[in-house]
Coordinates of C-alpha atoms in Angstrom, one line a residue:
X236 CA 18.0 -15.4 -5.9
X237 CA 20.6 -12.8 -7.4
X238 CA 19.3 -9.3 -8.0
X239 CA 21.8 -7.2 -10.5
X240 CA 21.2 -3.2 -9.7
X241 CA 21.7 -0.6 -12.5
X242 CA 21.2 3.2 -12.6
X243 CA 19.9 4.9 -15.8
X244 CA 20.0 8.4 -15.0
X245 CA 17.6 8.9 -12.3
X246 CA 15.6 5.4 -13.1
X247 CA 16.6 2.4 -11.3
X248 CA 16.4 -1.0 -13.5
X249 CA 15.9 -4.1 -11.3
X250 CA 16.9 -7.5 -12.8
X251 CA 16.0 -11.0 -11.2
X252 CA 17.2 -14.3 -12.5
X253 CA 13.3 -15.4 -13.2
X254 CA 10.6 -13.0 -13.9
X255 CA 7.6 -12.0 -12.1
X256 CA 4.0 -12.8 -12.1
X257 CA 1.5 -10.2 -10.3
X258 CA -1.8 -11.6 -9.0
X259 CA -4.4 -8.8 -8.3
X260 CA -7.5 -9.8 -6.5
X261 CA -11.0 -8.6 -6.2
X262 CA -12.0 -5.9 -4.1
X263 CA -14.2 -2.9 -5.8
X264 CA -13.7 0.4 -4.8
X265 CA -10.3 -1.3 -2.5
X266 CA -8.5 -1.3 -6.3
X267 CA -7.4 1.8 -5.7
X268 CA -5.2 0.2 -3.3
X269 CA -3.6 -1.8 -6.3
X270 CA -3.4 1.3 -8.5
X271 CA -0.9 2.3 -6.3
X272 CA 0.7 -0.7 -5.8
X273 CA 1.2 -1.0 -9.4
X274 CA 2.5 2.7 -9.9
X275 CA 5.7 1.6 -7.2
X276 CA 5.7 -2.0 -9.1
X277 CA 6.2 0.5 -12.9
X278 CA 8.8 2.6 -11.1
X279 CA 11.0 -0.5 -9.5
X280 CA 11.3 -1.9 -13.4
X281 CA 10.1 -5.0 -12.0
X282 CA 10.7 -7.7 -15.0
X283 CA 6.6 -8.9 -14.5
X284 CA 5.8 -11.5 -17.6
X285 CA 2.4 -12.2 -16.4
X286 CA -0.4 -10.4 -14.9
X287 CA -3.9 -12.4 -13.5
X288 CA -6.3 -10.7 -11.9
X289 CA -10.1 -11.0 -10.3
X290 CA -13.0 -8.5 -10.7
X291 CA -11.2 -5.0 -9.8
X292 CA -8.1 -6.8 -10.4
X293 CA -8.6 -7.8 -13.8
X294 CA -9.5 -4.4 -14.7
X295 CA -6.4 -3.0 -13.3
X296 CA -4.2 -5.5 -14.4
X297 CA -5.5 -4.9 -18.1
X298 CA -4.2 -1.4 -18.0
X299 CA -1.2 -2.8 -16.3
X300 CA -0.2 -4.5 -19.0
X301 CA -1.2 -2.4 -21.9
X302 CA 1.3 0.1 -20.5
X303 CA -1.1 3.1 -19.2
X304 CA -0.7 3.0 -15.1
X305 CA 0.2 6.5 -14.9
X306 CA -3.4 6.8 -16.7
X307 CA -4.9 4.1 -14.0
X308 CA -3.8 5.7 -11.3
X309 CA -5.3 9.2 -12.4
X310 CA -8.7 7.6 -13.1
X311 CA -8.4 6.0 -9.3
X312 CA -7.8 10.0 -8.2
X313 CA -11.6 10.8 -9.1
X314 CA -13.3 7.4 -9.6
X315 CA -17.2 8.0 -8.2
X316 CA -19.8 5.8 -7.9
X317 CA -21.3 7.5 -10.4
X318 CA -18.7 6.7 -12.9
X319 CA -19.2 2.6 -12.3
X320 CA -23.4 2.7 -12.2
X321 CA -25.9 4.3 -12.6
X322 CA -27.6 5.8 -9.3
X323 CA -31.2 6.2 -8.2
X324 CA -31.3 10.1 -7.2
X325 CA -29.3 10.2 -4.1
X326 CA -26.3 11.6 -2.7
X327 CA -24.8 8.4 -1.2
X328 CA -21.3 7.0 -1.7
X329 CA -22.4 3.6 -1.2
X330 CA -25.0 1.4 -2.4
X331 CA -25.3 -0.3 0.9
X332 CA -26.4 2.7 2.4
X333 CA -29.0 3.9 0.4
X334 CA -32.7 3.4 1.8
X335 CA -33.5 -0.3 1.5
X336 CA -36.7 0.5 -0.7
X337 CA -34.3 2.0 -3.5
X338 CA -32.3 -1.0 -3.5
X339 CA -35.6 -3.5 -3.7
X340 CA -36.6 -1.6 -6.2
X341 CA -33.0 -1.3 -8.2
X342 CA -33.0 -5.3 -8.0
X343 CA -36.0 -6.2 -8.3
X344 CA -35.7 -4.1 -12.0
X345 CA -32.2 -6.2 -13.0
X346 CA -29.7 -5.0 -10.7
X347 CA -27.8 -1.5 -10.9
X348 CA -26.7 -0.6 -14.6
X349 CA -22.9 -0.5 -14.8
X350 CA -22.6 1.0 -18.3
X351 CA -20.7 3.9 -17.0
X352 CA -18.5 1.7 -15.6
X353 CA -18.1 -0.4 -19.3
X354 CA -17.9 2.9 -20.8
X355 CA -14.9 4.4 -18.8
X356 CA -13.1 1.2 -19.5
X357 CA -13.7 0.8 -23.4
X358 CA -12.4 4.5 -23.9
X359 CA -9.4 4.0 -22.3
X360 CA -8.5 0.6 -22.6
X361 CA -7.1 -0.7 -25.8
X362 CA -7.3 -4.5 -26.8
X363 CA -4.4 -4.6 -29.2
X364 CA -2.6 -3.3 -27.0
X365 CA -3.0 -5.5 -24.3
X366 CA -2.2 -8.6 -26.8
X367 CA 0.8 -7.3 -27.7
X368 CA 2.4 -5.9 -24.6
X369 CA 4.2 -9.1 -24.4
X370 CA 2.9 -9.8 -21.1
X371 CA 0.7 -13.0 -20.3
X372 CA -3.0 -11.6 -19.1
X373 CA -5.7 -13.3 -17.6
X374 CA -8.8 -13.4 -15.2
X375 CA -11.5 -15.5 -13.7
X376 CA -15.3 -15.0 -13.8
X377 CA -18.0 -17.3 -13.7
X378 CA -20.3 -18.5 -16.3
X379 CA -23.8 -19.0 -14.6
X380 CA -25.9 -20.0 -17.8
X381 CA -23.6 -23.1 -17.5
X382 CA -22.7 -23.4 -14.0
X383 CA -19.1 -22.9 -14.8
X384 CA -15.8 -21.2 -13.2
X385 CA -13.7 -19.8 -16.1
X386 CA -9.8 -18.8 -15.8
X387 CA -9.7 -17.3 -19.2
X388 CA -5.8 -16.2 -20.4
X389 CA -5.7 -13.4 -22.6
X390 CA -5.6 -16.6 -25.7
X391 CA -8.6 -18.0 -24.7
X392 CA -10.3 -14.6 -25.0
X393 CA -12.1 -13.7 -28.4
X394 CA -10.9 -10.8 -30.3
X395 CA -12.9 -7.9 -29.6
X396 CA -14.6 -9.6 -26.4
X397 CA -11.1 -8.8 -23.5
X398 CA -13.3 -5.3 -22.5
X399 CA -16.7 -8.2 -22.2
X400 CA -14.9 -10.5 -20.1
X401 CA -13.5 -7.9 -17.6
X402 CA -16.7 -6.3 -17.3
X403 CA -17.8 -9.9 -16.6
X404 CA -15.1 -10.8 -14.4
X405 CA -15.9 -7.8 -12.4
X406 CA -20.3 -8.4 -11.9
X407 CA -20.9 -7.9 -8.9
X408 CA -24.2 -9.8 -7.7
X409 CA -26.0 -6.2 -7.4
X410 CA -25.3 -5.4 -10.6
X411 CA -27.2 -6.3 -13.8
X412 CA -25.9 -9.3 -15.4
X413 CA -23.4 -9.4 -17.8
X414 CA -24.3 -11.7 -21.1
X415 CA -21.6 -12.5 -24.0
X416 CA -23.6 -14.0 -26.4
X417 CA -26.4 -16.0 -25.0
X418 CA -24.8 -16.4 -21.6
X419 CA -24.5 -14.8 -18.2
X420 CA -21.4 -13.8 -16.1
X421 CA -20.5 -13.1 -12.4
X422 CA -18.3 -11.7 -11.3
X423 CA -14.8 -14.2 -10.7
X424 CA -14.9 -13.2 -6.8
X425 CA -16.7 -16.3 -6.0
X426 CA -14.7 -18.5 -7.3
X427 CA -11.1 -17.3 -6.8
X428 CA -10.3 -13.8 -5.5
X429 CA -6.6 -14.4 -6.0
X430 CA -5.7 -16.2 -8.9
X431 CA -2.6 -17.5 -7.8
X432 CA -3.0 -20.6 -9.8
X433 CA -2.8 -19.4 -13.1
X434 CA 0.4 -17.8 -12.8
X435 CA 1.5 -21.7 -11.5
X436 CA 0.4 -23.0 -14.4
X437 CA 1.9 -20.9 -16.5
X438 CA 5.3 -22.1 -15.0
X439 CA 6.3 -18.8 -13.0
X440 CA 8.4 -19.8 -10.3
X441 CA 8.1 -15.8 -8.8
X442 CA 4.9 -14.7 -7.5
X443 CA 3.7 -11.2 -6.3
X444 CA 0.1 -11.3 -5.1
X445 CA -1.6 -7.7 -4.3
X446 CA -4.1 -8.8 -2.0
X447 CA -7.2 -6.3 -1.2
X448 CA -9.5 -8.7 -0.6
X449 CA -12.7 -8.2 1.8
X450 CA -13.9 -11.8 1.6
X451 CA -11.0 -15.2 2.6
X452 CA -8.8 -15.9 -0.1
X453 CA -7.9 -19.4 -0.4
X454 CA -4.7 -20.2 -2.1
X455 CA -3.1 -23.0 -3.4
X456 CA -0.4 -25.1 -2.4
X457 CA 2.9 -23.6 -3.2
X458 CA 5.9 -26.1 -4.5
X459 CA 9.6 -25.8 -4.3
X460 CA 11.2 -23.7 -5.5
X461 CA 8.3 -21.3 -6.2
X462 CA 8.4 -18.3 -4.4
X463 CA 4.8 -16.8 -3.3
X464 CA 5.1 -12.9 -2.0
X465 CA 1.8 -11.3 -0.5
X466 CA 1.8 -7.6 -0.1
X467 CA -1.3 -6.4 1.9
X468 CA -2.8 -3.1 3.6
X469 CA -0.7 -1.9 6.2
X470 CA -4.1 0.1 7.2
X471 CA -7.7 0.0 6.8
X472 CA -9.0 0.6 3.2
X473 CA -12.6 0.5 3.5
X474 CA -15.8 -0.8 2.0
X475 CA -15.7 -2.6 -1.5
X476 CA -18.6 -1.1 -2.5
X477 CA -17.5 2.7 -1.2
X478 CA -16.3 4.9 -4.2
X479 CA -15.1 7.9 -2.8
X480 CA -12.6 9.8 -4.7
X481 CA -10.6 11.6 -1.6
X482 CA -10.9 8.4 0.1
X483 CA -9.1 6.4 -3.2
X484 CA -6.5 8.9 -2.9
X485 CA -5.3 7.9 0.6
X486 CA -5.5 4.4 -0.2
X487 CA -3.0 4.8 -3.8
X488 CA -0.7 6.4 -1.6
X489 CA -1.2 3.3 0.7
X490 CA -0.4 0.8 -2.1
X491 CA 2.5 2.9 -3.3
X492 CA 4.1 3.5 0.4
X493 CA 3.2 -0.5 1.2
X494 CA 5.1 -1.2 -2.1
X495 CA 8.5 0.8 -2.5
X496 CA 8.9 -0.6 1.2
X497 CA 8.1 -4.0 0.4
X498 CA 10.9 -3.9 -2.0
X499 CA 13.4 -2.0 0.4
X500 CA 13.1 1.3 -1.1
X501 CA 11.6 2.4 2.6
X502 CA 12.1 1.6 5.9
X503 CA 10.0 1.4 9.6
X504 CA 7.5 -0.4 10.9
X505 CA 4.5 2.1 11.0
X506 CA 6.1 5.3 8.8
X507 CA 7.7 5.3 5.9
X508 CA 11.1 6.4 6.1
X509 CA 14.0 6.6 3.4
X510 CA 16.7 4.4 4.5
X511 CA 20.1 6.0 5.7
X512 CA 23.5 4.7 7.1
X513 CA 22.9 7.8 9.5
X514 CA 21.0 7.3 13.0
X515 CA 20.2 11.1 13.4
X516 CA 18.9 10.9 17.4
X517 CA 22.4 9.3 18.4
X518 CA 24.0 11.2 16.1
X519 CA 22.6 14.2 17.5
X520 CA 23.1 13.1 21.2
X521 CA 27.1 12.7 20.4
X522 CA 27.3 16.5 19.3
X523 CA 25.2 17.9 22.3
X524 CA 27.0 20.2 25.2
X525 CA 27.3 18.9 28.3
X526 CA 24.2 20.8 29.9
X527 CA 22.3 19.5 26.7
X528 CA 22.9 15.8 27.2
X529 CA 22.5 16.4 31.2
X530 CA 19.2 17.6 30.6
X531 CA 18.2 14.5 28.4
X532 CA 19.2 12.4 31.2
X533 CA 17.0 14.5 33.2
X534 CA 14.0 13.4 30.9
X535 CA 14.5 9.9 31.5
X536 CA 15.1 9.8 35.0
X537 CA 19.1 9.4 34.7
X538 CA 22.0 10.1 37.0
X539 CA 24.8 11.5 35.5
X540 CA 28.1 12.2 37.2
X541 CA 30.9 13.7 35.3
X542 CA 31.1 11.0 32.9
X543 CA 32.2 11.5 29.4
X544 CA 29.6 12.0 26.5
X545 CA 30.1 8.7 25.4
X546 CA 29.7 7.0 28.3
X547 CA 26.3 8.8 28.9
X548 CA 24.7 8.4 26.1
X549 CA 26.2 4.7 25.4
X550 CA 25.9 3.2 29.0
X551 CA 23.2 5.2 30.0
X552 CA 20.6 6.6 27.6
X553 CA 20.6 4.0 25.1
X554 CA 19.9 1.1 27.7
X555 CA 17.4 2.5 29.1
X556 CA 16.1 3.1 25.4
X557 CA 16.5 -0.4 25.0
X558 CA 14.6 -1.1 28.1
X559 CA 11.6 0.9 26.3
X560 CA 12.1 -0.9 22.8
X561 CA 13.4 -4.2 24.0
X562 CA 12.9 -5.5 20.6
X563 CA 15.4 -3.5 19.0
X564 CA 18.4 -5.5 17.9
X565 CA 20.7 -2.9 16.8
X566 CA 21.2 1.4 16.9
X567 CA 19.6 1.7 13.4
X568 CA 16.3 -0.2 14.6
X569 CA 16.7 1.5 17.9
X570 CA 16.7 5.1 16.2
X571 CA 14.1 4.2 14.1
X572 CA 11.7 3.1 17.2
X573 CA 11.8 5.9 18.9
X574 CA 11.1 8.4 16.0
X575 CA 8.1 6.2 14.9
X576 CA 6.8 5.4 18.2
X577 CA 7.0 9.5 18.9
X578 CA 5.3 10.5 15.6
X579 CA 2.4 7.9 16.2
X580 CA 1.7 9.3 20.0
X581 CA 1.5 12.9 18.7
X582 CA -0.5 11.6 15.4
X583 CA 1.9 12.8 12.3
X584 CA 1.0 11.9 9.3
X585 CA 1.4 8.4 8.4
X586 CA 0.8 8.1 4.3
X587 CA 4.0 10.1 3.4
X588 CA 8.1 9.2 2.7
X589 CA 10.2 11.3 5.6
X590 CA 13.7 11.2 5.6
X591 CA 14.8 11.0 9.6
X592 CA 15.3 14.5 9.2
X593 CA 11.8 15.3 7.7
X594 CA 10.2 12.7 10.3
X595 CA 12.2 15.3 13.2
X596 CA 11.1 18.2 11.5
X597 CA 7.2 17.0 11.3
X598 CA 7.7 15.7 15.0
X599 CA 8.6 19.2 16.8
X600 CA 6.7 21.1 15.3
X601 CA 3.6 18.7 16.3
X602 CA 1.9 20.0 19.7
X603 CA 0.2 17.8 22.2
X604 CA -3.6 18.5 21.3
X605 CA -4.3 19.4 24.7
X606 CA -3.4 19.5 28.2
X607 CA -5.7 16.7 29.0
X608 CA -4.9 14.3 26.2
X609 CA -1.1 15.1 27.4
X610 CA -2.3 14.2 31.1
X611 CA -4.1 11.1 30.1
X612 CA -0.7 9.3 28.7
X613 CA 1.3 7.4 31.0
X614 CA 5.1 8.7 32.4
X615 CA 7.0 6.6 30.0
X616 CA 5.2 7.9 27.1
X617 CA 5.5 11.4 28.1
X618 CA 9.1 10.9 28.4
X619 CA 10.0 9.6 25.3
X620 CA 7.6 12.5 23.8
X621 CA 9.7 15.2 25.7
X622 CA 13.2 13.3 25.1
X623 CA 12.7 12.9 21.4
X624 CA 11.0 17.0 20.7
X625 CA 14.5 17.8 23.2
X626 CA 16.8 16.1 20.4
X627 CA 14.7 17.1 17.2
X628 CA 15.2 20.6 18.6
X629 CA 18.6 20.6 18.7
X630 CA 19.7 18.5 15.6
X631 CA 22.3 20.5 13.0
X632 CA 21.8 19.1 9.6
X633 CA 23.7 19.5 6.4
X634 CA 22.0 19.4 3.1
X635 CA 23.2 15.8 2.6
X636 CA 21.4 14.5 5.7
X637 CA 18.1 16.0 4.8
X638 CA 18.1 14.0 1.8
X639 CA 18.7 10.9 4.0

């Protein structure tokens, strides 16, 4: 697949030979997971033709399409569970943790009222819109009055009804059920959490499937030459049913992160780090005085004798680097090892884009917690902890590198 690259200004414009189809699945309060995910998917200029979605994600692809995620993605900021249903008086964040009498009595009554929920949706979500994006939309739910699964396109919807069917596509078995016209809805979860068969049937040969789901997914079977690409959690994201708005927060910036490097635009296994033909702790180690590099060695238990910078830090340092990160195929992944493996020891924070020199930065000036946490680690660890802060503290940078 050929990718063409073009930069407008300070927006990047991605073009594929085949355009996209996003699959959102369920997964209640997990959707703001895919808010995020949606904001880095708006930014990349992704060429998406058709969006299908399940429960949560039928309600986020909706405003996906009709253009607003810059709107989504601030309602995700301060979603409650207030503004999806109506709550017996109680300071909970989570239905499932309310006393069981309040819930008996909540379902025994019809289920939990999700008007606020339908309310917050019809005033920012507008049907024309959505069927004139240009964009193919649909989402599943299931009709119980008739016993029947539905995978409804935005064509097969009524006029006036697309607001209906995602509050139906979205009915979760605690709420009160949803009726259009004489019949009853659940929500789409139980029948297929990840639509991935409706984009193949609307031909799409590219496939991105968001997948938040906290039940199994079960997807179909994918033909040549159809490409299917799953982007997932890189961290927990908590209960479905959990609407906590600093909580939602950590998990857009999840989606986002999980995204823009899903797509290249990061690197690092654990971090997120802009990429950069630059490998700043080698770099920095082939600049260092003679007593500097002497006392690296020191840290890692290394002889040196006279030998030339180079020869030190190439024939002597880095293997036994390598011998610590034997998985490391090259300097680049090498560098970027060390610095993440240092930053998760000494807990920096994960959810953010560091350049290497932001990632140093945030690394020295993170103290051990305590003397015994720093006893309780093993030698090797402590060495790579005291080798890496030794380096960080000595780097020079330029303006340029801090960008990178």
């Amino acid at each position: 697949m050929i990718f063409f690259i073009i930069f407008l200004g300070t927006t990047l414009v991605l073009f594929a030979s085949s355009p996209w189809a996003l699959v959102l699945s369920g997964g209640g309060a997990r959707g703001a997971y895919e808010a995020g995910a949606l904001k880095a998917i708006k930014e990349l200029n992704l060429n998406v033709k058709g969006v299908y979605g399940t429960s949560v994600g039928a309600l986020n692809g909706a405003f996906y399409v009709q253009d607003d995620v810059t709107e989504l993605y601030e309602m995700w900021q301060n979603l409650s569970l207030e503004n999806v249903m109506e709550l017996p008086s109680t300071s909970s964040t989570n239905i499932f943790r309310l006393p069981l009498s309040k819930i008996y009595k909540v379902i025994s009554s019809g289920g939990f009222n999700v008007s606020p929920l339908a309310f917050l949706i019809s005033k920012h979500l507008d049907e024309e819109k959505v069927r004139k994006s240009g964009i193919d939309f649909g989402l599943v739910t299931i009709d119980v009055s008739n016993f029947v699964p539905l995978e409804l396109y935005i064509s097969d919807i009524p006029s006036g009804k697309l607001i209906d069917y995602l509050m139906a596509s979205a009915n979760y078995p605690l709420f009160q059920r949803w009726k259009i016209g004489k019949n009853i809805y659940i929500d789409g979860g139980f029948y297929n959490n990840a639509p991935v068969s409706m984009a193949l049937k609307k031909g799409f040969k590219r496939i991105l499937l968001i997948d938040i789901s906290d039940i199994p997914i079960f997807l179909p079977k994918i033909p040549q030459p159809v490409e299917l690409k799953v982007i997932k959690p890189s961290g927990p994201i908590g209960n479905a049913m959990e609407f906590v708005p600093s909580q939602e927060r950590i998990w857009e910036e999840m989606g986002y992160l999980d995204t823009m490097k899903f797509f290249g635009k990061l690197v690092g296994k654990r971090y997120y780090i802009y990429p950069s033909s630059k490998n700043i702790l080698i770099d920095a180690m082939l600049e260092m005085k003679k007593e500097e590099i002497e006392k690296l060695s020191k840290i890692l238990g290394i002889s040196t004798d006279n030998e030339s910078l180079d020869f030190t830090v190439y024939e002597k340092i880095i293997p036994k680097l390598l011998n610590y990160f034997p998985s490391s195929s090259s300097f680049e992944e090498l560098n970027l090892s060390v610095l993440e493996c240092v930053a998760s020891y000494l807990n920096v924070p994960r959810l953010k884009a560091y350049t290497q020199y932001s990632l140093c930065q945030a690394i020295l000036s993170t103290k051990i917690p305590s003397k015994s946490f720093w006893e309780s680690w093993d030698t090797k660890s402590k060495k790579i902890v005291e080798f890496v802060k030794e380096i960080c503290g000595k780097i020079k940078i330029d303006n340029k590198t801090k960008v990178r």
